[in-house]
């Protein structure tokens, strides 16, 4: 797990490596990394639907990479690209 409020490079590395992520979380991470601009307009529910997962799984993944919500994760990713 990444420290809360982790830097964007650490967040991206965590998503890319997939260490300590479940297979569903790895699928979500792949979607996030491949579609950062699309992600900015998506809600937790929309991302869950697009990745065949649940909103709870999206929230857990966000927390694993040090962000409380998908909105904060989106913000960090958009600052990076």
mmCIF file with all atom_site columns, C-alpha atoms in Angstrom:
data_model
loop_
_atom_site.group_PDB
_atom_site.id
_atom_site.type_symbol
_atom_site.label_atom_id
_atom_site.label_alt_id
_atom_site.label_comp_id
_atom_site.label_asym_id
_atom_site.label_entity_id
_atom_site.label_seq_id
_atom_site.pdbx_PDB_ins_code
_atom_site.Cartn_x
_atom_site.Cartn_y
_atom_site.Cartn_z
_atom_site.occupancy
_atom_site.B_iso_or_equiv
_atom_site.pdbx_formal_charge
_atom_site.auth_seq_id
_atom_site.auth_comp_id
_atom_site.auth_asym_id
_atom_site.auth_atom_id
_atom_site.pdbx_PDB_model_num
ATOM 1  C CA . UNK A 1 1  ? 0.000   0.000  0.000   1.00 0.00 ? 1  UNK A CA 1
ATOM 2  C CA . UNK A 1 2  ? 1.206   3.498  -0.817  1.00 0.00 ? 2  UNK A CA 1
ATOM 3  C CA . UNK A 1 3  ? 1.451   6.118  1.897   1.00 0.00 ? 3  UNK A CA 1
ATOM 4  C CA . UNK A 1 4  ? -1.593  8.423  1.998   1.00 0.00 ? 4  UNK A CA 1
ATOM 5  C CA . UNK A 1 5  ? -1.125  11.374 -0.344  1.00 0.00 ? 5  UNK A CA 1
ATOM 6  C CA . UNK A 1 6  ? 1.711   9.612  -2.179  1.00 0.00 ? 6  UNK A CA 1
ATOM 7  C CA . UNK A 1 7  ? 3.402   11.335 -5.081  1.00 0.00 ? 7  UNK A CA 1
ATOM 8  C CA . UNK A 1 8  ? 2.066   10.816 -8.576  1.00 0.00 ? 8  UNK A CA 1
ATOM 9  C CA . UNK A 1 9  ? 5.120   8.842  -9.681  1.00 0.00 ? 9  UNK A CA 1
ATOM 10 C CA . UNK A 1 10 ? 4.583   6.395  -6.823  1.00 0.00 ? 10 UNK A CA 1
ATOM 11 C CA . UNK A 1 11 ? 0.886   6.127  -7.669  1.00 0.00 ? 11 UNK A CA 1
ATOM 12 C CA . UNK A 1 12 ? 1.603   5.388  -11.327 1.00 0.00 ? 12 UNK A CA 1
ATOM 13 C CA . UNK A 1 13 ? 4.313   2.901  -10.416 1.00 0.00 ? 13 UNK A CA 1
ATOM 14 C CA . UNK A 1 14 ? 1.912   1.102  -8.085  1.00 0.00 ? 14 UNK A CA 1
ATOM 15 C CA . UNK A 1 15 ? -0.714  0.936  -10.817 1.00 0.00 ? 15 UNK A CA 1
ATOM 16 C CA . UNK A 1 16 ? 1.819   -0.271 -13.401 1.00 0.00 ? 16 UNK A CA 1
ATOM 17 C CA . UNK A 1 17 ? 3.481   -2.920 -11.241 1.00 0.00 ? 17 UNK A CA 1
ATOM 18 C CA . UNK A 1 18 ? 0.251   -4.202 -9.776  1.00 0.00 ? 18 UNK A CA 1
ATOM 19 C CA . UNK A 1 19 ? 1.961   -5.488 -6.654  1.00 0.00 ? 19 UNK A CA 1
ATOM 20 C CA . UNK A 1 20 ? -0.544  -6.204 -3.891  1.00 0.00 ? 20 UNK A CA 1
ATOM 21 C CA . UNK A 1 21 ? -3.449  -5.643 -6.306  1.00 0.00 ? 21 UNK A CA 1
ATOM 22 C CA . UNK A 1 22 ? -6.133  -8.209 -6.961  1.00 0.00 ? 22 UNK A CA 1
ATOM 23 C CA . UNK A 1 23 ? -6.800  -9.287 -10.544 1.00 0.00 ? 23 UNK A CA 1
ATOM 24 C CA . UNK A 1 24 ? -9.852  -7.012 -10.659 1.00 0.00 ? 24 UNK A CA 1
ATOM 25 C CA . UNK A 1 25 ? -7.812  -4.075 -9.337  1.00 0.00 ? 25 UNK A CA 1
ATOM 26 C CA . UNK A 1 26 ? -5.127  -4.784 -11.958 1.00 0.00 ? 26 UNK A CA 1
ATOM 27 C CA . UNK A 1 27 ? -7.819  -4.601 -14.643 1.00 0.00 ? 27 UNK A CA 1
ATOM 28 C CA . UNK A 1 28 ? -8.996  -1.250 -13.263 1.00 0.00 ? 28 UNK A CA 1
ATOM 29 C CA . UNK A 1 29 ? -5.395  -0.002 -13.056 1.00 0.00 ? 29 UNK A CA 1
ATOM 30 C CA . UNK A 1 30 ? -4.834  -0.946 -16.692 1.00 0.00 ? 30 UNK A CA 1
ATOM 31 C CA . UNK A 1 31 ? -7.961  0.974  -17.719 1.00 0.00 ? 31 UNK A CA 1
ATOM 32 C CA . UNK A 1 32 ? -6.866  4.023  -15.690 1.00 0.00 ? 32 UNK A CA 1
ATOM 33 C CA . UNK A 1 33 ? -3.378  4.050  -17.201 1.00 0.00 ? 33 UNK A CA 1
ATOM 34 C CA . UNK A 1 34 ? -4.648  3.576  -20.756 1.00 0.00 ? 34 UNK A CA 1
ATOM 35 C CA . UNK A 1 35 ? -7.490  6.122  -20.495 1.00 0.00 ? 35 UNK A CA 1
ATOM 36 C CA . UNK A 1 36 ? -6.436  9.000  -18.218 1.00 0.00 ? 36 UNK A CA 1
ATOM 37 C CA . UNK A 1 37 ? -8.350  11.639 -20.179 1.00 0.00 ? 37 UNK A CA 1
ATOM 38 C CA . UNK A 1 38 ? -11.481 9.524  -20.344 1.00 0.00 ? 38 UNK A CA 1
ATOM 39 C CA . UNK A 1 39 ? -11.222 8.908  -16.618 1.00 0.00 ? 39 UNK A CA 1
ATOM 40 C CA . UNK A 1 40 ? -11.466 12.599 -15.762 1.00 0.00 ? 40 UNK A CA 1
ATOM 41 C CA . UNK A 1 41 ? -15.150 12.675 -16.663 1.00 0.00 ? 41 UNK A CA 1
ATOM 42 C CA . UNK A 1 42 ? -16.087 9.371  -15.044 1.00 0.00 ? 42 UNK A CA 1
ATOM 43 C CA . UNK A 1 43 ? -17.737 8.804  -11.700 1.00 0.00 ? 43 UNK A CA 1
ATOM 44 C CA . UNK A 1 44 ? -16.846 5.873  -9.489  1.00 0.00 ? 44 UNK A CA 1
ATOM 45 C CA . UNK A 1 45 ? -19.953 4.079  -10.732 1.00 0.00 ? 45 UNK A CA 1
ATOM 46 C CA . UNK A 1 46 ? -19.103 4.703  -14.395 1.00 0.00 ? 46 UNK A CA 1
ATOM 47 C CA . UNK A 1 47 ? -15.541 3.460  -13.916 1.00 0.00 ? 47 UNK A CA 1
ATOM 48 C CA . UNK A 1 48 ? -16.859 0.376  -12.155 1.00 0.00 ? 48 UNK A CA 1
ATOM 49 C CA . UNK A 1 49 ? -19.220 -0.328 -15.043 1.00 0.00 ? 49 UNK A CA 1
ATOM 50 C CA . UNK A 1 50 ? -16.484 0.227  -17.659 1.00 0.00 ? 50 UNK A CA 1
ATOM 51 C CA . UNK A 1 51 ? -14.162 -2.189 -15.851 1.00 0.00 ? 51 UNK A CA 1
ATOM 52 C CA . UNK A 1 52 ? -16.782 -4.791 -14.900 1.00 0.00 ? 52 UNK A CA 1
ATOM 53 C CA . UNK A 1 53 ? -16.128 -4.189 -11.225 1.00 0.00 ? 53 UNK A CA 1
ATOM 54 C CA . UNK A 1 54 ? -17.918 -2.568 -8.302  1.00 0.00 ? 54 UNK A CA 1
ATOM 55 C CA . UNK A 1 55 ? -17.755 0.952  -6.875  1.00 0.00 ? 55 UNK A CA 1
ATOM 56 C CA . UNK A 1 56 ? -16.365 -0.553 -3.647  1.00 0.00 ? 56 UNK A CA 1
ATOM 57 C CA . UNK A 1 57 ? -13.452 -2.062 -5.595  1.00 0.00 ? 57 UNK A CA 1
ATOM 58 C CA . UNK A 1 58 ? -12.720 1.326  -7.181  1.00 0.00 ? 58 UNK A CA 1
ATOM 59 C CA . UNK A 1 59 ? -12.636 2.943  -3.748  1.00 0.00 ? 59 UNK A CA 1
ATOM 60 C CA . UNK A 1 60 ? -10.366 0.196  -2.363  1.00 0.00 ? 60 UNK A CA 1
ATOM 61 C CA . UNK A 1 61 ? -7.962  0.655  -5.275  1.00 0.00 ? 61 UNK A CA 1
ATOM 62 C CA . UNK A 1 62 ? -7.928  4.422  -4.757  1.00 0.00 ? 62 UNK A CA 1
ATOM 63 C CA . UNK A 1 63 ? -7.055  3.893  -1.107  1.00 0.00 ? 63 UNK A CA 1
ATOM 64 C CA . UNK A 1 64 ? -4.332  1.365  -1.974  1.00 0.00 ? 64 UNK A CA 1
ATOM 65 C CA . UNK A 1 65 ? -2.574  3.991  -4.081  1.00 0.00 ? 65 UNK A CA 1
ATOM 66 C CA . UNK A 1 66 ? -2.863  6.597  -1.333  1.00 0.00 ? 66 UNK A CA 1
ATOM 67 C CA . UNK A 1 67 ? -5.949  8.512  -2.442  1.00 0.00 ? 67 UNK A CA 1
ATOM 68 C CA . UNK A 1 68 ? -9.220  8.634  -0.511  1.00 0.00 ? 68 UNK A CA 1
ATOM 69 C CA . UNK A 1 69 ? -11.431 8.818  -3.584  1.00 0.00 ? 69 UNK A CA 1
ATOM 70 C CA . UNK A 1 70 ? -11.325 8.311  -7.325  1.00 0.00 ? 70 UNK A CA 1
ATOM 71 C CA . UNK A 1 71 ? -11.765 12.072 -7.709  1.00 0.00 ? 71 UNK A CA 1
ATOM 72 C CA . UNK A 1 72 ? -8.447  12.691 -5.951  1.00 0.00 ? 72 UNK A CA 1
ATOM 73 C CA . UNK A 1 73 ? -6.825  9.958  -8.018  1.00 0.00 ? 73 UNK A CA 1
ATOM 74 C CA . UNK A 1 74 ? -8.163  11.607 -11.201 1.00 0.00 ? 74 UNK A CA 1
ATOM 75 C CA . UNK A 1 75 ? -6.806  14.968 -10.093 1.00 0.00 ? 75 UNK A CA 1
ATOM 76 C CA . UNK A 1 76 ? -3.336  13.531 -9.445  1.00 0.00 ? 76 UNK A CA 1
ATOM 77 C CA . UNK A 1 77 ? -3.252  11.736 -12.798 1.00 0.00 ? 77 UNK A CA 1
ATOM 78 C CA . UNK A 1 78 ? -4.405  14.811 -14.725 1.00 0.00 ? 78 UNK A CA 1
ATOM 79 C CA . UNK A 1 79 ? -1.635  16.890 -13.149 1.00 0.00 ? 79 UNK A CA 1
ATOM 80 C CA . UNK A 1 80 ? 0.848   14.307 -14.421 1.00 0.00 ? 80 UNK A CA 1
ATOM 81 C CA . UNK A 1 81 ? -0.236  14.199 -18.087 1.00 0.00 ? 81 UNK A CA 1
#
